[in-house]
Coordinates of C-alpha atoms in Angstrom, one line a residue:
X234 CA 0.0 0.0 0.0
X235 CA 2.7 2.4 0.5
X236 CA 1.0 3.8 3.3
X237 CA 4.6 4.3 5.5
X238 CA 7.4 6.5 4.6
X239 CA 10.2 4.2 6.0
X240 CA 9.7 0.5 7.0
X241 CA 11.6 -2.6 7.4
X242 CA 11.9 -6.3 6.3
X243 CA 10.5 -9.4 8.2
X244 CA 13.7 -10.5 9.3
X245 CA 14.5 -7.4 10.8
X246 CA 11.4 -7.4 12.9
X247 CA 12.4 -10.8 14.1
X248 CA 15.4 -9.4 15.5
X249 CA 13.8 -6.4 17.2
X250 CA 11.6 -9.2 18.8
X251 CA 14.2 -10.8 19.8
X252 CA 16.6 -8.5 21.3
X253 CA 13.8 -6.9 23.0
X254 CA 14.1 -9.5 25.9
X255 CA 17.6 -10.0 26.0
X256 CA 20.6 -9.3 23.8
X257 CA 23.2 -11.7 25.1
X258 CA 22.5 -14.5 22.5
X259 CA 24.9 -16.2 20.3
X260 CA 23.8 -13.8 17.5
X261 CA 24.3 -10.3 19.3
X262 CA 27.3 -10.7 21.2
X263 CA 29.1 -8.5 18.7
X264 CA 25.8 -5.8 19.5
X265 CA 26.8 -6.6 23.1
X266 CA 30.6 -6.0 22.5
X267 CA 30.1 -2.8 20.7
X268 CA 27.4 -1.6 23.2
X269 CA 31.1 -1.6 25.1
X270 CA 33.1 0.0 22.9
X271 CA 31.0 2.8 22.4
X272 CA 30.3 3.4 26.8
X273 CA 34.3 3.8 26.5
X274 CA 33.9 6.3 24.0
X275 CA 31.9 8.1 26.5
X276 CA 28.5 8.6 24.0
X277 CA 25.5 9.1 25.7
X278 CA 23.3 6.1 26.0
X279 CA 20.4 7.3 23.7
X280 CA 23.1 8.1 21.5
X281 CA 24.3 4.4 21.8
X282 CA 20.5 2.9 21.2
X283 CA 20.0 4.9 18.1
X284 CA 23.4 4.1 16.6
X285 CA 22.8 0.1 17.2
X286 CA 19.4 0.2 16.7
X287 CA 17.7 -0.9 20.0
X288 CA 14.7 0.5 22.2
X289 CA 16.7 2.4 24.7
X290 CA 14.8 -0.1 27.4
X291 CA 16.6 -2.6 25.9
X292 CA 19.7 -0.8 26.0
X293 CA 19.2 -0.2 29.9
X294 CA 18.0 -3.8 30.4
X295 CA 21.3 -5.1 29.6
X296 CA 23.5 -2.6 30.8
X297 CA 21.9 -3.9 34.2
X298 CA 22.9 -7.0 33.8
X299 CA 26.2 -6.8 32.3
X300 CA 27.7 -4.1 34.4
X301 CA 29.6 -5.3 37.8
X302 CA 32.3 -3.4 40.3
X303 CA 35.9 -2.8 39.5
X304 CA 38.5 -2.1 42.2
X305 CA 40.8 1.1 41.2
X306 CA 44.7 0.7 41.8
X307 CA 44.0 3.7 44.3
X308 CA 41.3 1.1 46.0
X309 CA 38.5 3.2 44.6
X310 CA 35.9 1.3 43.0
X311 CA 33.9 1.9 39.9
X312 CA 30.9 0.6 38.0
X313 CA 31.6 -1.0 34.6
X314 CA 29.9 -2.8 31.6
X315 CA 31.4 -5.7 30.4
X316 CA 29.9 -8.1 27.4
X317 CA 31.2 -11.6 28.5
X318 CA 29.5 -10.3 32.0
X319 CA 26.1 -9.6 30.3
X320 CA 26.4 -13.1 28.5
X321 CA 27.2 -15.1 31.8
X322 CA 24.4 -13.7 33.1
X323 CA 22.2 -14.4 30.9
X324 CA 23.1 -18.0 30.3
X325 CA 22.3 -18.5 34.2
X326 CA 19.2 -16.6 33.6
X327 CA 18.5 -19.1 30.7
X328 CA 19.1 -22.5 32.3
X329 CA 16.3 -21.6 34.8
X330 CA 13.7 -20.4 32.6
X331 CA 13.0 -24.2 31.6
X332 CA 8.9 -24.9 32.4
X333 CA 9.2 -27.4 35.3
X334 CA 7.6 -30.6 34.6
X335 CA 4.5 -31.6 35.4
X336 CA 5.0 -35.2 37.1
X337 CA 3.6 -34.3 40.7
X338 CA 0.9 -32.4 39.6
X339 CA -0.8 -34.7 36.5
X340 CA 0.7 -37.9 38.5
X341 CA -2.7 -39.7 38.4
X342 CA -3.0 -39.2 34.5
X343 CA 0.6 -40.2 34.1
X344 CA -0.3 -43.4 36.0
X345 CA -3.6 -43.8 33.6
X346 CA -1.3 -43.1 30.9
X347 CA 1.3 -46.3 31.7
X348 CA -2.0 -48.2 32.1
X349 CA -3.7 -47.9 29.2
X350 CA -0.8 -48.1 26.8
X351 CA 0.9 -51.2 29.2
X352 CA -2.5 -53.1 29.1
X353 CA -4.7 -52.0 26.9
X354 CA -2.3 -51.0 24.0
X355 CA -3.8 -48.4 23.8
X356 CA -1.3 -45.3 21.5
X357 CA -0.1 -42.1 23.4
X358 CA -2.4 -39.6 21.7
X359 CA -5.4 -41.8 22.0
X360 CA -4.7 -41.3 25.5
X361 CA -4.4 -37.8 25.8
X362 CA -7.2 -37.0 23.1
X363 CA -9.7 -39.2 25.1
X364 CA -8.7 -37.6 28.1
X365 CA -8.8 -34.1 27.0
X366 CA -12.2 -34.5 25.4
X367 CA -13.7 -36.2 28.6
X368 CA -12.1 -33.7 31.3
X369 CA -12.0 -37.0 33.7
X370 CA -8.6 -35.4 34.8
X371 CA -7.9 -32.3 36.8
X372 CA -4.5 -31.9 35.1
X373 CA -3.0 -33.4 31.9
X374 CA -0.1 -33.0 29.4
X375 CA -0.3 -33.2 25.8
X376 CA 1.1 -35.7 23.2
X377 CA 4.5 -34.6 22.7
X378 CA 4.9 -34.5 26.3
X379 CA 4.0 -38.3 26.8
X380 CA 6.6 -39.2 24.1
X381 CA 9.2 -36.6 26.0
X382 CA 8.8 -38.2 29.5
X383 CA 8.4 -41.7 27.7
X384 CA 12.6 -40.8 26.3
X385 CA 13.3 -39.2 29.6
X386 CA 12.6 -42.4 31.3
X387 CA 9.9 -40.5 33.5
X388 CA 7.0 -42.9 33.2
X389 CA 7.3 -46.3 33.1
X390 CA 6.6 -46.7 29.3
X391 CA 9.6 -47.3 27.0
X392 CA 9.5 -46.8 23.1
X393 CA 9.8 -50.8 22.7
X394 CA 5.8 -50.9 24.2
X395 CA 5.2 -48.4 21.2
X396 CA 5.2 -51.1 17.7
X397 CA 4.7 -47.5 15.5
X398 CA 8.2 -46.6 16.8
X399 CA 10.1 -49.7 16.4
X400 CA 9.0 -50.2 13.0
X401 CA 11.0 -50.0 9.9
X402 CA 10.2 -50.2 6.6
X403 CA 12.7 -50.2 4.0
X404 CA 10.7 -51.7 1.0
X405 CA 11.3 -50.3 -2.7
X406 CA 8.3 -49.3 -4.4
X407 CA 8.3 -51.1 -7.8
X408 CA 5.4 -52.2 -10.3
X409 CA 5.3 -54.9 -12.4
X410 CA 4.3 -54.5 -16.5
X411 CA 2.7 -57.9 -16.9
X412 CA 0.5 -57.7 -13.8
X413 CA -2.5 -59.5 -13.7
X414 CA -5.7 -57.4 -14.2
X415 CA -8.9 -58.7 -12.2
X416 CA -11.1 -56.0 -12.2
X417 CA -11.6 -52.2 -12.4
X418 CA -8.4 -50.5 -11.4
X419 CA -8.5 -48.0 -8.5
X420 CA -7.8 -45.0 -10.8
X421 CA -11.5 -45.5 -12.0
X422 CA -12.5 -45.0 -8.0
X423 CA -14.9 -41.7 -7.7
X424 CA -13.6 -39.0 -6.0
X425 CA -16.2 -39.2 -3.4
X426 CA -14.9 -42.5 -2.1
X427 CA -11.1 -41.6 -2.4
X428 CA -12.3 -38.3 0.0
X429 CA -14.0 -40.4 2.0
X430 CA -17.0 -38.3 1.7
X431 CA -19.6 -41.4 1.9
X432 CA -20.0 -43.9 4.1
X433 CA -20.5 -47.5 2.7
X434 CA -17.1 -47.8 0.6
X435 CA -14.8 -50.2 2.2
X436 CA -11.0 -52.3 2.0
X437 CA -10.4 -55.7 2.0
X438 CA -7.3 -57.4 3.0
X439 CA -6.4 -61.3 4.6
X440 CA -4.3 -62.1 7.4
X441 CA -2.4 -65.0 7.6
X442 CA -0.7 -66.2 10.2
X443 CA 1.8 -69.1 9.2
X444 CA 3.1 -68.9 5.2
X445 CA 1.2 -73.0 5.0
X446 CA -2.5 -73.5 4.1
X447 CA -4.8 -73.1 6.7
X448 CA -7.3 -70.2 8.3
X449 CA -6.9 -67.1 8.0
X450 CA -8.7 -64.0 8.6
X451 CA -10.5 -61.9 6.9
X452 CA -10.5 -58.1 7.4
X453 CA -12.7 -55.3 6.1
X454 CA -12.6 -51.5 6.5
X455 CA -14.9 -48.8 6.0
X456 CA -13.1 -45.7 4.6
X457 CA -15.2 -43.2 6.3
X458 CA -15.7 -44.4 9.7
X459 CA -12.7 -46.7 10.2
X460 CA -14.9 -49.1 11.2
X461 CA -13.9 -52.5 10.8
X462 CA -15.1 -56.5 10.4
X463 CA -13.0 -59.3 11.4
X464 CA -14.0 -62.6 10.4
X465 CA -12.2 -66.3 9.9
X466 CA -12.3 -68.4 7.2
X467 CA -11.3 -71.4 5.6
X468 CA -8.5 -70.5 3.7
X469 CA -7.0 -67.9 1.5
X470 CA -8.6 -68.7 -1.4
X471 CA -11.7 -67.1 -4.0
X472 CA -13.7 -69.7 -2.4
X473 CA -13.6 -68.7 1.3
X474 CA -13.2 -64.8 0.6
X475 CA -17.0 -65.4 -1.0
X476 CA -17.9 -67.2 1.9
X477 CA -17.0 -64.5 3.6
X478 CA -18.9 -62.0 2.1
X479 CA -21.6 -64.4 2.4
X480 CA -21.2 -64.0 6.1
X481 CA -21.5 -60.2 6.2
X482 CA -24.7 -60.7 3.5
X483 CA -26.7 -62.6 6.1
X484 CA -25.5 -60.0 9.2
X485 CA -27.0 -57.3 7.4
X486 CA -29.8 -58.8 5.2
X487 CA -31.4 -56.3 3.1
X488 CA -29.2 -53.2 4.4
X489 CA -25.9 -55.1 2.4
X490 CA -26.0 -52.4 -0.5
X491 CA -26.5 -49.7 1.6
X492 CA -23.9 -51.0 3.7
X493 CA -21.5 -52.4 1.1
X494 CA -21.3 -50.2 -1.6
X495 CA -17.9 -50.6 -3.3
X496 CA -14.7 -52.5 -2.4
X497 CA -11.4 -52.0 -2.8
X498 CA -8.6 -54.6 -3.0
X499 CA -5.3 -55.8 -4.1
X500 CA -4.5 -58.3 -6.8
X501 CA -3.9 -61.1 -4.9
X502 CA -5.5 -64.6 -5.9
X503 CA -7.8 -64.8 -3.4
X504 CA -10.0 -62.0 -4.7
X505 CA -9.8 -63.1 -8.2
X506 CA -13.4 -64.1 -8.1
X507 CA -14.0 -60.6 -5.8
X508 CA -16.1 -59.1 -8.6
X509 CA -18.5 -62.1 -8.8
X510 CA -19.1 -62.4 -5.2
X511 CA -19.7 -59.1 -5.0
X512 CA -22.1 -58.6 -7.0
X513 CA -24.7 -55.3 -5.7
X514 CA -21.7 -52.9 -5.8
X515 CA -18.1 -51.8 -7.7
X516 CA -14.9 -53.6 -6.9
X517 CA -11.6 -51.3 -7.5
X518 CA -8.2 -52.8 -7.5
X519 CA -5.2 -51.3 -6.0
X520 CA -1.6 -51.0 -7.8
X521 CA 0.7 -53.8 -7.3
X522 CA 3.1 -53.0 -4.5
X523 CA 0.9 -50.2 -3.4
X524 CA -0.6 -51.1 -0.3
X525 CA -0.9 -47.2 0.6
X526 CA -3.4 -47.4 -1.5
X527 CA -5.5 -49.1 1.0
X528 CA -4.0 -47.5 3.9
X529 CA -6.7 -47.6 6.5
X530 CA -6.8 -51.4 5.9
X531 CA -2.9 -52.5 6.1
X532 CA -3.0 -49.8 9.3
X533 CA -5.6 -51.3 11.3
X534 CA -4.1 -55.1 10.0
X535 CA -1.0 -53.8 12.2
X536 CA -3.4 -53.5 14.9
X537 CA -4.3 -57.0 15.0
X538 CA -0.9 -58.0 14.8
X539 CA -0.9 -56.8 18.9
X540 CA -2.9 -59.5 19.7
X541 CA -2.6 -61.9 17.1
X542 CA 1.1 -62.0 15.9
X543 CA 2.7 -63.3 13.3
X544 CA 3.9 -66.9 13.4
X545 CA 0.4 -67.7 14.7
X546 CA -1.9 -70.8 13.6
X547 CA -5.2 -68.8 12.9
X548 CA -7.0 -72.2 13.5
X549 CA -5.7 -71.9 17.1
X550 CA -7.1 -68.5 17.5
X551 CA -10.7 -68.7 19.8
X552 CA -13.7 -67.0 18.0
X553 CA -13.5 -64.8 21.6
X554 CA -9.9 -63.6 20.5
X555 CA -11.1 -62.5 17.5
X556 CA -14.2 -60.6 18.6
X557 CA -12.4 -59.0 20.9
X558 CA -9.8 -58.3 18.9
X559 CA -12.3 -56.1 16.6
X560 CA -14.5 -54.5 19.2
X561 CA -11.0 -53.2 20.2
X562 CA -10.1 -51.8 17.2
X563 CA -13.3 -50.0 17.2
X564 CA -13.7 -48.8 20.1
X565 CA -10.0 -47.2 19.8
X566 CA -10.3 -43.3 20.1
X567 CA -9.1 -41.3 17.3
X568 CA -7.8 -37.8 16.6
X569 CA -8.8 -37.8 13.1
X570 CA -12.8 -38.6 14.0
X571 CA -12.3 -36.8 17.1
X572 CA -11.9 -39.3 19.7
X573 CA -15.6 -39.8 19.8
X574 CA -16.5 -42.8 18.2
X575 CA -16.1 -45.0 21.7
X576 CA -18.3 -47.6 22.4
X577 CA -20.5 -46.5 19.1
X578 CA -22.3 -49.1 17.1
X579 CA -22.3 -48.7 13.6
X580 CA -26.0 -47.8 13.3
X581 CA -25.6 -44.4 15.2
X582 CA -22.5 -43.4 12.6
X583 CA -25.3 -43.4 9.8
X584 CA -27.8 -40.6 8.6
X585 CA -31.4 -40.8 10.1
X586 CA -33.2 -43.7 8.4
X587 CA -29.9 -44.7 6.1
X588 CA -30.6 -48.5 7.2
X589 CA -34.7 -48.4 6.8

């Protein structure tokens, strides 16, 4: 606009900010040693603030801190600025301007905190979000403070009880030219189901737990809600993934297409025949190697790994393991639906009337 004779850049407001506190930083200790220079010169100190370019507050400010007693040879003493002083100072000033922690006063919520990420496996900021957003705690810290006092060794909690941060992943992203095509390819996927916009689109995954034939389960996500089925079946074949489907049919009788509008999946064999089981909605295929593509599915399939690791015979896994396993998984507060969807059935996540 123009609308000021004289003005200055960004950067240089940054510094005015910053040197209106203090100016003993690693960054103005030549300010500081010329604030010396020019006292011996004997200019006047508004003199000295205009010609550095400093509030003369400021100036004051660390002439106080900076200036000590000298002894004269004739045992007289004087009063004199020195800028290694004024630094000294304020490094001691610094080391005690550190916000204490908050261990004895949020000890009960640190205590919760151990709890439900020791037994229930629950993450840190599922904690905190739940606990912010039901107030069941006088005093709490946030996220980044959790993982701080879980490094400090504060809280009992080490970063091995955390899988996300012991995981590595160091795969190369590479795609096949003579892939097999089953169906419509995710690139055909409507923009209202990649934005999760609608509820009723969903993912489709197994997981196995030895590399021999045998039961395995079945999982299925819905993009929207997160919410999630986990069923066993025979096998990880066409056969059992439509027996599957079969399964969810007869939960939700003549809701299924609302329910189960499209699903997406990757190109291995056992949903060649996806397509035909499926047959009231759209079936989009992922990229080979692309399992980001279906992110909310291989995400929450890490999930299950915490109770049903891998190395497991799926046969030997109880119906009761597996239940539980999913009414875990959906009962887990979230940040990105706003740690509300506790204890929810999927009925209440739906529009009024959407199931008839």
């Amino acid at each position: 606009t123009g609308e000021f004779a004289e003005t200055v850049c960004t950067k240089t407001v940054y510094n005015y900010i910053d040197w209106s506190g203090a100016l003993a930083s690693d960054q103005t200790i030549a300010i500081c040693s010329e604030i010396q220079a020019l006292l011996r010169e004997g200019l006047p100190k508004t003199k000295i603030a205009q010609t550095i370019g400093i509030a003369r507050s400021t100036l004051y400010a660390e002439l106080a801190r900076g200036t000590v007693t000298q002894m004269n040879s004739d045992l007289t003493k004087r009063r004199e600025y020195f800028a290694d002083t004024g630094q000294l100072v304020y490094q001691a000033h610094r080391t005690a301007c550190r916000k204490p922690y908050k261990v004895d006063v949020a000890s009960d919520f640190l205590r919760h905190i151990e709890r439900a990420i020791l037994e229930d496996k629950l993450s840190p900021d599922a904690v905190c979000g739940r606990a912010k957003l039901t107030g069941e705690f006088a005093e709490t810290v946030c996220t980044k403070t959790v993982y701080n006092y879980i490094d400090l060794g504060i809280i009992r909690v080490k970063n091995i009880d955390l899988p996300l941060r012991v995981r590595r992943n160091n795969k190369r992203h590479h795609c096949r030219r003579n892939r097999r095509i089953l169906g419509d390819s995710i690139e055909n996927r409507p923009h209202a189901v990649n934005d999760r916009q609608e509820f009723g689109h969903w993912e489709i995954d197994t997981v196995v737990g030895q590399r021999t034939a045998g039961e395995v389960l079945l999982t299925l996500d819905e993009r929207m809600t997160r919410r999630r089925h986990v069923l066993k079946i025979s096998g990880k074949t066409k056969a059992a993934v439509a027996a599957g489907l079969d399964l969810q049919h007869q939960e939700y009788g003549a809701d299924f297409p609302k329910v189960f509008k499209s699903i997406t999946s990757d190109n291995g064999s056992e949903f060649s025949g996806l397509t035909a089981a499926f047959s009231e909605g759209c079936v989009y295929f992922a990229h080979p190697y692309s399992s980001g593509e279906r992110g909310t599915n291989e995400k929450q399939n890490s999930l299950v790994r915490r109770f049903i690791p891998k190395g497991k015979y799926i046969a030997r896994v109880s119906d009761y393991t597996v239940q539980k396993t999913q009414e875990w998984i959906n009962n887990l507060p979230r940040r990105i639906l706003g740690y509300r969807f506790k204890n929810i059935s999927i009925a209440l996540l739906l529009p009024p009337n959407f199931l008839g």
